[in-house]
Coordinates of N, CA and C in Angstrom, one line a residue:
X1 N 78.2 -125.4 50.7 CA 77.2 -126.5 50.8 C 75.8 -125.9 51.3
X2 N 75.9 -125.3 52.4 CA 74.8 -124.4 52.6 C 74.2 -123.8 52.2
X3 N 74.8 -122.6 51.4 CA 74.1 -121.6 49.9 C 73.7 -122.8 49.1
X4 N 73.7 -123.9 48.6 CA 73.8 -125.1 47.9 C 71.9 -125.1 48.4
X5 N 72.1 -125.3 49.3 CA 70.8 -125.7 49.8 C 69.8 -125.3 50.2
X6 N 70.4 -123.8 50.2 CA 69.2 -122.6 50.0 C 68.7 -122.4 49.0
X7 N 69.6 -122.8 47.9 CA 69.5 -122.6 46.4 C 68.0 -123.2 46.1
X8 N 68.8 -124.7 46.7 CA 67.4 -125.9 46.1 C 66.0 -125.5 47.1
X9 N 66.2 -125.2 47.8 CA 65.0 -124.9 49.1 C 64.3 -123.8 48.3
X10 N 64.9 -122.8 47.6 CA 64.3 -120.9 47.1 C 63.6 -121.7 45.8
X11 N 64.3 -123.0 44.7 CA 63.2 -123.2 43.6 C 62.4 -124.0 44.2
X12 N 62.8 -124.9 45.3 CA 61.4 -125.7 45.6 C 59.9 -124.9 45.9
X13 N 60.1 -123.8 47.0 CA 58.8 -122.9 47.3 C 58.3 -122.0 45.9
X14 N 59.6 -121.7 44.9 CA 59.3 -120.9 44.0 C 58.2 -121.7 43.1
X15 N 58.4 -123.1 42.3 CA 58.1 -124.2 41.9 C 56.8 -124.5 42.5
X16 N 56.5 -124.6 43.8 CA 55.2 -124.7 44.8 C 54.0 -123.7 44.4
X17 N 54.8 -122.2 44.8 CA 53.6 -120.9 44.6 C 53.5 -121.1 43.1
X18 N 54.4 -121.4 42.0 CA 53.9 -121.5 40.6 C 52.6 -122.2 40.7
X19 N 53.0 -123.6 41.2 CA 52.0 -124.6 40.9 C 50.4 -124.4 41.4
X20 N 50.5 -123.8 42.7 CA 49.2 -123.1 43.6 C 48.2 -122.2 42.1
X21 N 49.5 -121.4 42.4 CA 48.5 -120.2 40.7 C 48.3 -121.0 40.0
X22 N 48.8 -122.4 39.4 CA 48.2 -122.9 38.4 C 47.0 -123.6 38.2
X23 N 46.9 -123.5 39.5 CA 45.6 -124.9 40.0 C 44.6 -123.9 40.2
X24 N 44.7 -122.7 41.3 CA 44.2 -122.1 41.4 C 43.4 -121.5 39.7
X25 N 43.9 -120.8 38.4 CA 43.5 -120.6 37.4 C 42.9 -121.8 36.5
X26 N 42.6 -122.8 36.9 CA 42.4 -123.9 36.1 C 40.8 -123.4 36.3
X27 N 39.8 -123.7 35.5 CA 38.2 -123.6 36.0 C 38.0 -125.0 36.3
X28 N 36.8 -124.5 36.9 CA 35.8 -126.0 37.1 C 35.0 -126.5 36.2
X29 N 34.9 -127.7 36.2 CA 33.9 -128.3 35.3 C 33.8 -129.8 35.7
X30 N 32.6 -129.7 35.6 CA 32.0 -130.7 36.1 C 31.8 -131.3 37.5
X31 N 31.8 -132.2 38.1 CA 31.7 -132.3 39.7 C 32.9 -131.7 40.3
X32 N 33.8 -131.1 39.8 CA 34.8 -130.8 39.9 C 35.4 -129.5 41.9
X33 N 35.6 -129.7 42.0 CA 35.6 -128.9 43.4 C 36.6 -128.1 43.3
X34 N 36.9 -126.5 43.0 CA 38.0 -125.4 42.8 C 38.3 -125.1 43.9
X35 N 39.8 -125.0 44.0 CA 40.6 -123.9 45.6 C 39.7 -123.0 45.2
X36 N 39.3 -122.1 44.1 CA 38.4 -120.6 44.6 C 37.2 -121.3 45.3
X37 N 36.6 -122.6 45.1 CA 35.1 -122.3 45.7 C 35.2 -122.8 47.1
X38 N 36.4 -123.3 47.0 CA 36.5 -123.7 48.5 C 36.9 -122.6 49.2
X39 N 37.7 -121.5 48.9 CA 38.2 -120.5 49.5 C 36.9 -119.6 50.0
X40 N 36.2 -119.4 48.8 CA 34.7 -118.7 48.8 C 33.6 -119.2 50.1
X41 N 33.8 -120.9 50.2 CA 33.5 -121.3 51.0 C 33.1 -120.8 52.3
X42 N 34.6 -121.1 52.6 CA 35.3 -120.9 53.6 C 35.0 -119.1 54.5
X43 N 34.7 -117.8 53.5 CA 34.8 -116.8 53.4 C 33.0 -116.1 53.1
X44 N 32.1 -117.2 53.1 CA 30.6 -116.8 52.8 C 30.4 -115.6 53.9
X45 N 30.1 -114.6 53.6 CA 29.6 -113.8 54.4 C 27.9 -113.8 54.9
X46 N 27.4 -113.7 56.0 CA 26.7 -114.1 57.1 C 25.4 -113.4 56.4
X47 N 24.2 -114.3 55.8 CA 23.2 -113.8 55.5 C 22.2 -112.7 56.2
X48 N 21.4 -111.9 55.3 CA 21.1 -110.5 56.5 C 19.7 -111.7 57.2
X49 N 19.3 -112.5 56.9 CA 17.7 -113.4 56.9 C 18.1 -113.6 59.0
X50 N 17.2 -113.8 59.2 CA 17.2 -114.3 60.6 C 15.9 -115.3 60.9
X51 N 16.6 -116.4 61.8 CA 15.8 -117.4 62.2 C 15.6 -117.6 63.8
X52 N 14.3 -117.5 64.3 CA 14.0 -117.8 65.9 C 14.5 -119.0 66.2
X53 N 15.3 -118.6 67.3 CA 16.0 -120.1 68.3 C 14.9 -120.5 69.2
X54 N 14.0 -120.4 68.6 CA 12.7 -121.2 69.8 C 12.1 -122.1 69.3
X55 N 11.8 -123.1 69.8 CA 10.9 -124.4 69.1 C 9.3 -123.8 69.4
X56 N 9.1 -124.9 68.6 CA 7.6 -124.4 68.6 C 6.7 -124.9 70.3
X57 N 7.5 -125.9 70.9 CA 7.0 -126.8 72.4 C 7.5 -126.0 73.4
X58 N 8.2 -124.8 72.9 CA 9.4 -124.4 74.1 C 8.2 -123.9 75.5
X59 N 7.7 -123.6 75.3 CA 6.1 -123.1 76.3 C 5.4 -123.6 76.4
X60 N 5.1 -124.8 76.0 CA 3.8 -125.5 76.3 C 3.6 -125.5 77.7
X61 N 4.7 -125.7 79.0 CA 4.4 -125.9 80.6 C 4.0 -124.2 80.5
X62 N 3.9 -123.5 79.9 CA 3.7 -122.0 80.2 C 2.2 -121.7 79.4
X63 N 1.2 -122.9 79.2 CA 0.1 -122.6 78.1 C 0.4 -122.4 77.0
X64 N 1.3 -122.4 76.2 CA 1.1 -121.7 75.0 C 1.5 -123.1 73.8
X65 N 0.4 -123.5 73.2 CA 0.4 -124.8 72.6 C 0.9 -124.6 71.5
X66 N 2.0 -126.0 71.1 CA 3.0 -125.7 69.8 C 2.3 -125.4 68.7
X67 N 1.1 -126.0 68.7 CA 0.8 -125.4 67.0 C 0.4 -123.8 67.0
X68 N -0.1 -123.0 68.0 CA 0.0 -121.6 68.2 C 0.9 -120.9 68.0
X69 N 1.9 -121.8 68.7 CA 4.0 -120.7 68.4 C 4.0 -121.3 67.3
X70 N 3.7 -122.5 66.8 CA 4.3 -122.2 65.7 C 4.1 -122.2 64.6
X71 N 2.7 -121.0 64.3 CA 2.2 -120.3 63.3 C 2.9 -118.9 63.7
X72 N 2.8 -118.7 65.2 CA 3.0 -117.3 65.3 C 4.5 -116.9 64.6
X73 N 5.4 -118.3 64.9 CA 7.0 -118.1 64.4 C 7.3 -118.0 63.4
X74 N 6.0 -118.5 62.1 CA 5.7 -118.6 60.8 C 5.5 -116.9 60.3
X75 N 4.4 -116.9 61.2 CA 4.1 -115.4 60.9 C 5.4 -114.0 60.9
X76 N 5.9 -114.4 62.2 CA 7.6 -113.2 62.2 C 8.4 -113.5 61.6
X77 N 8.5 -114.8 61.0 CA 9.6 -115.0 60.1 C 9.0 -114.5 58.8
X78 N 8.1 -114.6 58.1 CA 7.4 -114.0 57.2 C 7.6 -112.4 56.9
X79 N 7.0 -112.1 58.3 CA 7.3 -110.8 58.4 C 8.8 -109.9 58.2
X80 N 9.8 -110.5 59.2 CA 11.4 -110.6 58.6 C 11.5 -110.5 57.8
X81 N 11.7 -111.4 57.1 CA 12.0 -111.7 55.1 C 11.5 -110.0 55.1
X82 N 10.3 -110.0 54.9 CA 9.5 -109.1 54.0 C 10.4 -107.7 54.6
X83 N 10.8 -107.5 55.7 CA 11.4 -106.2 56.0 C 10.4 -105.5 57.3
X84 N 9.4 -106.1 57.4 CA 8.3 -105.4 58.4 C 9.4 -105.5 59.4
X85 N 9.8 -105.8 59.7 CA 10.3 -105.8 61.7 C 11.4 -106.4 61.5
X86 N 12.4 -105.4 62.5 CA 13.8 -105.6 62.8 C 14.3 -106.0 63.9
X87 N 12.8 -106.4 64.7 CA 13.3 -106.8 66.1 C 12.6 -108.1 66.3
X88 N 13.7 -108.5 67.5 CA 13.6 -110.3 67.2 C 12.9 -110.4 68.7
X89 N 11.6 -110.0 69.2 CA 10.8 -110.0 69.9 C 9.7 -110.2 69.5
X90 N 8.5 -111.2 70.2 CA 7.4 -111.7 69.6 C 6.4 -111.7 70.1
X91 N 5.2 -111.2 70.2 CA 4.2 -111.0 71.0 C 2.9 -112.3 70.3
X92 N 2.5 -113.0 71.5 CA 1.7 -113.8 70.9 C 1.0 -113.8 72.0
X93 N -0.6 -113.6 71.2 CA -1.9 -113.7 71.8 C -2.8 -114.9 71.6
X94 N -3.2 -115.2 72.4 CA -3.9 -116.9 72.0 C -5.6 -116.4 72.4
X95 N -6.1 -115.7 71.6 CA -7.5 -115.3 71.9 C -8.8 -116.2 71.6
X96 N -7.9 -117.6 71.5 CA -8.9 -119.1 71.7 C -9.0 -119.2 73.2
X97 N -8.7 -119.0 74.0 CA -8.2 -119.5 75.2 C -9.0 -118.2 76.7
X98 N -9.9 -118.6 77.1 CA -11.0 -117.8 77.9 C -10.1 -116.4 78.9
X99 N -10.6 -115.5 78.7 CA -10.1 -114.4 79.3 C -9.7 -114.0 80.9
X100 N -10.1 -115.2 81.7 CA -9.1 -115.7 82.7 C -8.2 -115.9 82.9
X101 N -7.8 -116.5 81.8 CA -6.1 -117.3 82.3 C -5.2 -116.3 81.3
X102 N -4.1 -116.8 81.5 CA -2.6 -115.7 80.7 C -2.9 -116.4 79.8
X103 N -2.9 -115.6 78.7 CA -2.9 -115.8 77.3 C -2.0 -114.8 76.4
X104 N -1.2 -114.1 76.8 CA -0.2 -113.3 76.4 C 1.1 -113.5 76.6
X105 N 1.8 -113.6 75.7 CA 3.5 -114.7 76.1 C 4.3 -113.4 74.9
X106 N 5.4 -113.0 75.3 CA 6.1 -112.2 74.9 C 7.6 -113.1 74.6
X107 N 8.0 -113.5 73.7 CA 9.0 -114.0 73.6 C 10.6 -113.2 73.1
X108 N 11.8 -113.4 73.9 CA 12.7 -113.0 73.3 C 13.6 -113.8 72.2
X109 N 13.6 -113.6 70.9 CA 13.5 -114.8 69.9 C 15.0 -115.1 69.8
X110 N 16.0 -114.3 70.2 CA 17.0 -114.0 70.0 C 17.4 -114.9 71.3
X111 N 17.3 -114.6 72.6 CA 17.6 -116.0 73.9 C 17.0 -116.7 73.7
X112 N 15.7 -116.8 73.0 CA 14.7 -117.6 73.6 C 14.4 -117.6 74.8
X113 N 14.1 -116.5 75.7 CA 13.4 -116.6 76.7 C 12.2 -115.7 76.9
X114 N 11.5 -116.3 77.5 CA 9.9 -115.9 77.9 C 10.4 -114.4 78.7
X115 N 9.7 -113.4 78.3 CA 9.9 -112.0 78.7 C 8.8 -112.0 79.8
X116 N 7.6 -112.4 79.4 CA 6.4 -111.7 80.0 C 5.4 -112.6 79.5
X117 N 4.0 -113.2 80.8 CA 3.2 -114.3 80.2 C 1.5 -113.6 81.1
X118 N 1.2 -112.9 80.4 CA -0.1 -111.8 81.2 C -1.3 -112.2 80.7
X119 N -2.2 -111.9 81.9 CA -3.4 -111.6 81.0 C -4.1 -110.6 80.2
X120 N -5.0 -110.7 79.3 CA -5.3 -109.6 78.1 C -6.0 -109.5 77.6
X121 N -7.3 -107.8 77.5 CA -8.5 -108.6 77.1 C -8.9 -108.4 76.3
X122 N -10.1 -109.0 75.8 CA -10.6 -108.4 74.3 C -12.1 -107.8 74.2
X123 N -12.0 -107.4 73.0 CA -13.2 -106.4 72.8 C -14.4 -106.4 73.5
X124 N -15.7 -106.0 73.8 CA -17.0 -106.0 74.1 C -17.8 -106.7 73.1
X125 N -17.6 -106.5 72.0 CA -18.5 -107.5 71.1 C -17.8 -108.7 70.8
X126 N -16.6 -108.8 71.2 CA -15.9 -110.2 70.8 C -16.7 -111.5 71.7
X127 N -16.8 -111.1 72.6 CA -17.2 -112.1 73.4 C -17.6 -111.3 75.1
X128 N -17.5 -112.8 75.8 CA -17.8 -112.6 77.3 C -16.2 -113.0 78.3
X129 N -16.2 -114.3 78.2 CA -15.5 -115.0 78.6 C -14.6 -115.3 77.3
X130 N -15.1 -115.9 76.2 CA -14.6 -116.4 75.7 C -15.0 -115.4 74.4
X131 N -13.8 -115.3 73.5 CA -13.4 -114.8 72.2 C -14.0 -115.6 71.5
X132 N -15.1 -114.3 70.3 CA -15.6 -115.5 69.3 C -15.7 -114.6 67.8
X133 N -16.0 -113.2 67.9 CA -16.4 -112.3 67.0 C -15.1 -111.4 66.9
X134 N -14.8 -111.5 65.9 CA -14.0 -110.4 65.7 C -14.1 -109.4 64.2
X135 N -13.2 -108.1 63.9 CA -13.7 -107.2 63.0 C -12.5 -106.4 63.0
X136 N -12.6 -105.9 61.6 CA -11.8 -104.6 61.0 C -12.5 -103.8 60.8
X137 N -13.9 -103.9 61.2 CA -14.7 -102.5 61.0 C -14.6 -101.6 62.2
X138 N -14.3 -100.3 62.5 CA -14.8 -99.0 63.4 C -15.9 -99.0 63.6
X139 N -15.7 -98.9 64.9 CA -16.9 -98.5 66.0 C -17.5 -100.4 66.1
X140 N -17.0 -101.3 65.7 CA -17.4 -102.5 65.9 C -17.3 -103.0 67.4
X141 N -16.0 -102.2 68.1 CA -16.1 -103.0 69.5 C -15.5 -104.0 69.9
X142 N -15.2 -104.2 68.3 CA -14.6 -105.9 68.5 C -13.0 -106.0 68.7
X143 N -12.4 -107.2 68.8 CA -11.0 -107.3 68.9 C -10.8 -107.7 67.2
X144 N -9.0 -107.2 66.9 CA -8.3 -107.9 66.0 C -7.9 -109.0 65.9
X145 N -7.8 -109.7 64.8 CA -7.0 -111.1 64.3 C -5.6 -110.7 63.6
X146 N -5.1 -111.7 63.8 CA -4.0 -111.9 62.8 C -2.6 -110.8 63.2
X147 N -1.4 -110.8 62.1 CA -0.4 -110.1 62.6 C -0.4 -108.2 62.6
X148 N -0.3 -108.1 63.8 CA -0.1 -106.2 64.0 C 1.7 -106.1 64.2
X149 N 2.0 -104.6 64.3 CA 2.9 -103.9 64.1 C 2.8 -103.1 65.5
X150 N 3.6 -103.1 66.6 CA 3.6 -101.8 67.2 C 4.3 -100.8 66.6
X151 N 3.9 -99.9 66.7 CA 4.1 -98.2 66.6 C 4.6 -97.5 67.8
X152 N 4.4 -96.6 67.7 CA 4.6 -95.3 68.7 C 3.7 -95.1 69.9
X153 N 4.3 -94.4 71.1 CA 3.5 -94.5 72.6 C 3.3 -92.8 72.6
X154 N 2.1 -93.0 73.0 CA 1.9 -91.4 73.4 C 0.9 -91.7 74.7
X155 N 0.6 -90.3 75.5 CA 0.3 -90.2 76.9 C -1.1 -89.9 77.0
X156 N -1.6 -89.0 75.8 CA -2.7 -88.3 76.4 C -4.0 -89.6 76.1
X157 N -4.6 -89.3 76.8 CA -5.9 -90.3 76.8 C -6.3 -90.9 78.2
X158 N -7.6 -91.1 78.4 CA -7.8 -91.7 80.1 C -7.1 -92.9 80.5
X159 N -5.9 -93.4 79.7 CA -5.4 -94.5 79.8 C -4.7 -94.2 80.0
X160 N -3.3 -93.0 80.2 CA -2.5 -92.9 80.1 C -1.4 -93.6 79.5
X161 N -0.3 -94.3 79.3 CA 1.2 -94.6 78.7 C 0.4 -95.6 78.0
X162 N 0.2 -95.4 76.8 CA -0.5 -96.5 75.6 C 0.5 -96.3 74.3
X163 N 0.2 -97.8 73.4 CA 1.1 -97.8 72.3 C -0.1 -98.2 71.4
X164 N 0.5 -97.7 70.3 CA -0.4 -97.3 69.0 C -0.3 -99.0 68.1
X165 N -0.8 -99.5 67.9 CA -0.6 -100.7 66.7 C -1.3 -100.4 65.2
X166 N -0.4 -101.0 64.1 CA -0.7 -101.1 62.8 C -1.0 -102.7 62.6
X167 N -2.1 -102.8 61.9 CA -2.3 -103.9 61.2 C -1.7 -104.2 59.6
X168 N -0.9 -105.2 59.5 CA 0.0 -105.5 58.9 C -1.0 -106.4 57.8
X169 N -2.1 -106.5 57.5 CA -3.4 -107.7 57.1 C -4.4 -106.9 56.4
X170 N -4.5 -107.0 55.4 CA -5.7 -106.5 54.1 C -7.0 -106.8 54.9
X171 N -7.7 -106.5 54.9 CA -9.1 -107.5 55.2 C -9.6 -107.6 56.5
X172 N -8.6 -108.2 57.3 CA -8.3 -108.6 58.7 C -7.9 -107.9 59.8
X173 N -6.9 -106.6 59.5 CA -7.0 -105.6 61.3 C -6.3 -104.5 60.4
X174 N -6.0 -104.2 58.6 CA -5.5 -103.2 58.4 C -6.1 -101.9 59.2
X175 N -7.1 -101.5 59.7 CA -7.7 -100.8 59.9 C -7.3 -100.2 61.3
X176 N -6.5 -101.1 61.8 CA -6.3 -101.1 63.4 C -5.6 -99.6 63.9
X177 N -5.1 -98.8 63.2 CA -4.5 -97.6 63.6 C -6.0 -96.5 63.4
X178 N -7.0 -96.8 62.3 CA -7.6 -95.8 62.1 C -9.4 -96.3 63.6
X179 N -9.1 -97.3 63.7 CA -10.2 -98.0 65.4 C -9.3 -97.0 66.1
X180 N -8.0 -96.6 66.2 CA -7.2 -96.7 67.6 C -7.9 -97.6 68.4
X181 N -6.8 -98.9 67.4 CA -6.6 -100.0 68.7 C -5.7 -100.2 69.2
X182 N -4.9 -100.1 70.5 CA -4.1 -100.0 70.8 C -4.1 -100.6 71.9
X183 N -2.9 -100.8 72.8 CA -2.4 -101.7 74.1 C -2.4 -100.4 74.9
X184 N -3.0 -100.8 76.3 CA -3.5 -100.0 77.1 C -3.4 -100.6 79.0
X185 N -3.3 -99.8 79.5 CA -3.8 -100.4 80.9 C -5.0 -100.7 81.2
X186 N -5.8 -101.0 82.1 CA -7.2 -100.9 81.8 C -7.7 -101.7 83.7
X187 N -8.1 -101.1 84.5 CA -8.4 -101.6 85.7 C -9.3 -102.7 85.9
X188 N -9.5 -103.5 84.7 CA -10.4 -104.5 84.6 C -9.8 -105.7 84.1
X189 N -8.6 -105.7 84.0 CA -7.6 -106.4 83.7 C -7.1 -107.2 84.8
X190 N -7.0 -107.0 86.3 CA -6.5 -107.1 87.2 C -6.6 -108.8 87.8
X191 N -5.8 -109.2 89.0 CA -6.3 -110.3 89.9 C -7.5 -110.5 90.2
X192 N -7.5 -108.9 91.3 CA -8.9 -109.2 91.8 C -10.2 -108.9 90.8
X193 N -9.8 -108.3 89.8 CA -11.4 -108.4 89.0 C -11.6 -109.4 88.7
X194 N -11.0 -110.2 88.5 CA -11.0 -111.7 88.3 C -11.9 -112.4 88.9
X195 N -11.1 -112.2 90.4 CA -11.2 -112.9 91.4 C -13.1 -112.8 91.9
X196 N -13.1 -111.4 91.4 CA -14.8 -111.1 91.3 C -15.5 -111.7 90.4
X197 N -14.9 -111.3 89.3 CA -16.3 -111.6 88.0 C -16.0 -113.2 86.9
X198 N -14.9 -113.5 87.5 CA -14.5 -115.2 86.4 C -14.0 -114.7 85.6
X199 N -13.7 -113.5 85.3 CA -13.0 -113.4 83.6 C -12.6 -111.5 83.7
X200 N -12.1 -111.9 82.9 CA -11.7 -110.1 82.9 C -12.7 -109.1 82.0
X201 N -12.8 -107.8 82.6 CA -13.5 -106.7 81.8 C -13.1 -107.3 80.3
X202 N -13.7 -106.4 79.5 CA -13.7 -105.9 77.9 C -13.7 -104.9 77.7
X203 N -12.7 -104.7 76.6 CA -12.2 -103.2 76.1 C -13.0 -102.5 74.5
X204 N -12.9 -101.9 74.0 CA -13.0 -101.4 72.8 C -12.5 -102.1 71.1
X205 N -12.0 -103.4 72.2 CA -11.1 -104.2 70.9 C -9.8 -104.1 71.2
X206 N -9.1 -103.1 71.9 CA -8.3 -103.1 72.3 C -7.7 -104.2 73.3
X207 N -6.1 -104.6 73.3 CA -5.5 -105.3 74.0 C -4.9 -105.2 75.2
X208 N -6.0 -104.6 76.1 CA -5.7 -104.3 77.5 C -4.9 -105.1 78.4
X209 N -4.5 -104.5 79.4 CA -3.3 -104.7 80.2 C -3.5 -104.7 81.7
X210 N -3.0 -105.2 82.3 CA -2.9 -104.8 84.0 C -1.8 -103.9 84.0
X211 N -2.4 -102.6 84.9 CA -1.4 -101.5 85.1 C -0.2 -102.1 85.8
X212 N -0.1 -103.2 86.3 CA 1.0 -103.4 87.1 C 2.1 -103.8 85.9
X213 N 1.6 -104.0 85.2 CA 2.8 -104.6 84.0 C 2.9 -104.0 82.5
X214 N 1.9 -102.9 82.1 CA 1.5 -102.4 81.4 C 3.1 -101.5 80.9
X215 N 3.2 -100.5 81.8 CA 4.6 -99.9 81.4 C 5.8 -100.9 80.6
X216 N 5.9 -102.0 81.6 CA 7.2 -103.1 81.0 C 7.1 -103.1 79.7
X217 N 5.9 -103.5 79.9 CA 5.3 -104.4 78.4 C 5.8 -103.5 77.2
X218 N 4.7 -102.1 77.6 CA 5.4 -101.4 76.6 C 6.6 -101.2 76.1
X219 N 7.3 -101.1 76.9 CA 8.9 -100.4 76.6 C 9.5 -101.2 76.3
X220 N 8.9 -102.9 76.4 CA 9.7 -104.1 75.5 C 9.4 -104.0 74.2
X221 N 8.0 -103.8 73.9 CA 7.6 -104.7 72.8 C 7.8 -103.1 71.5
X222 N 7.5 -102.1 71.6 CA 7.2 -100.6 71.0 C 8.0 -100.5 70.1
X223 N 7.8 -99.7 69.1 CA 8.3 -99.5 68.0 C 9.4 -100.4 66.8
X224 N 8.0 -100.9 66.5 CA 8.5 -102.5 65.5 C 8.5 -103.6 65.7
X225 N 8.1 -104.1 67.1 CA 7.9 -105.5 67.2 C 6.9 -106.1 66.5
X226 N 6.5 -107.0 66.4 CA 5.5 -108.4 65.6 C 4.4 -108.9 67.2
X227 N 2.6 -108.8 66.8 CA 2.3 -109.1 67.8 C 1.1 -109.9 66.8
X228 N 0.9 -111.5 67.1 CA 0.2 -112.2 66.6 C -0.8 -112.7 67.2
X229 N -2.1 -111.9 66.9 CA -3.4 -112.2 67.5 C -4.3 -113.4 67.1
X230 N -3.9 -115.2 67.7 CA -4.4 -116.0 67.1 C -5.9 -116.0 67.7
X231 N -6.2 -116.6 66.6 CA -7.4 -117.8 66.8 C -8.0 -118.7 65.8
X232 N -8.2 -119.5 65.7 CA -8.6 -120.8 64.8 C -9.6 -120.4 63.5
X233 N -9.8 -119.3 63.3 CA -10.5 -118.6 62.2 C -9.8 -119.0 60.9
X234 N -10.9 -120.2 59.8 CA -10.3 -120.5 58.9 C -10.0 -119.9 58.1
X235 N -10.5 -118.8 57.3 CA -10.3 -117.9 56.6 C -9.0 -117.0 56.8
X236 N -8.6 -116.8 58.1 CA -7.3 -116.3 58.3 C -6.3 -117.2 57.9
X237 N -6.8 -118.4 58.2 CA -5.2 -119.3 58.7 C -5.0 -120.0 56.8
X238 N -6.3 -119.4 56.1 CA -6.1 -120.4 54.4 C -5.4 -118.9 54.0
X239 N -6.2 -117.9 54.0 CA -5.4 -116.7 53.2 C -4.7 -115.6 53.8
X240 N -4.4 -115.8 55.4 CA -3.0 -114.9 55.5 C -2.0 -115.5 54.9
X241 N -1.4 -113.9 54.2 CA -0.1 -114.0 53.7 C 1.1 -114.5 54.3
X242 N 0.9 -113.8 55.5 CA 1.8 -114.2 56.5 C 2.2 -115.9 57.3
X243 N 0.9 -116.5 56.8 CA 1.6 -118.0 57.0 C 1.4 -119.0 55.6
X244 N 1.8 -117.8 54.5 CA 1.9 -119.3 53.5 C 3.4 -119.4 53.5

């Protein structure tokens, strides 16, 4: 009786795995839903693309206004796709916004947390207080627009521990490696020069730094991060590539 019933038990599963293969080989057609596509489903392997876990409001109590982050988020995701940058760090400059207050927010795109929120200054012909001129011409003086590339740190120079930037922008700041414009310390950057003059020094075009934070910064942001130098310049914002 037993063997009996092992018997009927061994064609029932045998009868089963037939029927599986048979369903399984049938194709699809039409709205039809296949065990392969569901299995395929089930088995999608993890696209290489990546997307920032940060809203565009996540900073606003830290200055940094949503429609700024989120061009800037436009812009690194842009950049991603394309292959420029493999790191999910974001440097965003808001060079609308007067050279007093922190206008530099370093985002980690991956926690979503705020790394670093500094102040930063811009060129001698850009402005005074406030950012208005900018240039991709040498010997201009001026600050960059639009999306850069950090590069590589080297020592020598009256600034000592500085990082080199590429402009990622035809038109707009390609030029930026051959200015050496680069992120710098700069003693004019500081509290108290502030606290003296209303606004901070001006640099070369360059994106100067307070030495007290200058090292961090670099050794976050260096070799391949995304640093987006906004400002309301219409011409950038209709034909960068990087925010269509």
């Amino acid at each position: 009786m037993a063997r009996h019933l092992q018997i009927k038990i061994g064609m029932f599963l045998l009868f089963l795995y037939l029927s599986i293969g048979i369903i399984q080989a049938v194709p699809c057609s039409g709205s039809e839903t296949c065990v392969e596509d569901i299995q395929s489903a089930l088995s999608v392997s993890p696209q290489e693309g990546a997307e920032a876990s940060v809203k565009a409001d996540a900073f606003a109590d830290k200055g940094l206004r949503p429609e700024v982050l989120s061009i800037a988020l436009k812009a690194w995701q842009h950049a991603w796709d394309k292959g420029d940058t493999q790191k999910k760090v974001l440097t965003v400059i808001d060079y609308s916004l007067p050279s007093d207050q922190h206008r530099l927010w370093i985002i980690d795109l991956e926690t979503g947390k705020l790394l670093f929120h500094e102040r930063v200054a811009h060129g001698k012909n850009t402005g005074g207080k406030l950012a208005k001129w900018f240039s991709n011409v040498n010997n201009s003086k001026k600050s960059n627009l639009g999306v850069l590339k950090t590069a590589e740190t080297y020592m020598s120079g009256k600034f000592g521990y500085s990082l080199r930037l590429d402009g990622l922008e035809q038109g707009f700041n390609h030029n930026a490696r051959r200015r050496a414009i680069v992120m710098h310390r700069a003693p004019y950057t500081t509290d108290e020069y502030v606290d003296r003059h209303g606004r901070l020094g001006r640099s070369w075009g360059c994106p100067a730094l307070d030495p007290k934070v200058t090292d961090a910064i670099i050794d976050t942001i260096k070799e391949g991060s995304i640093i987006v130098g906004y400002v309301p310049d219409a011409k950038w914002l209709e034909e960068s590539e990087y925010l269509k």
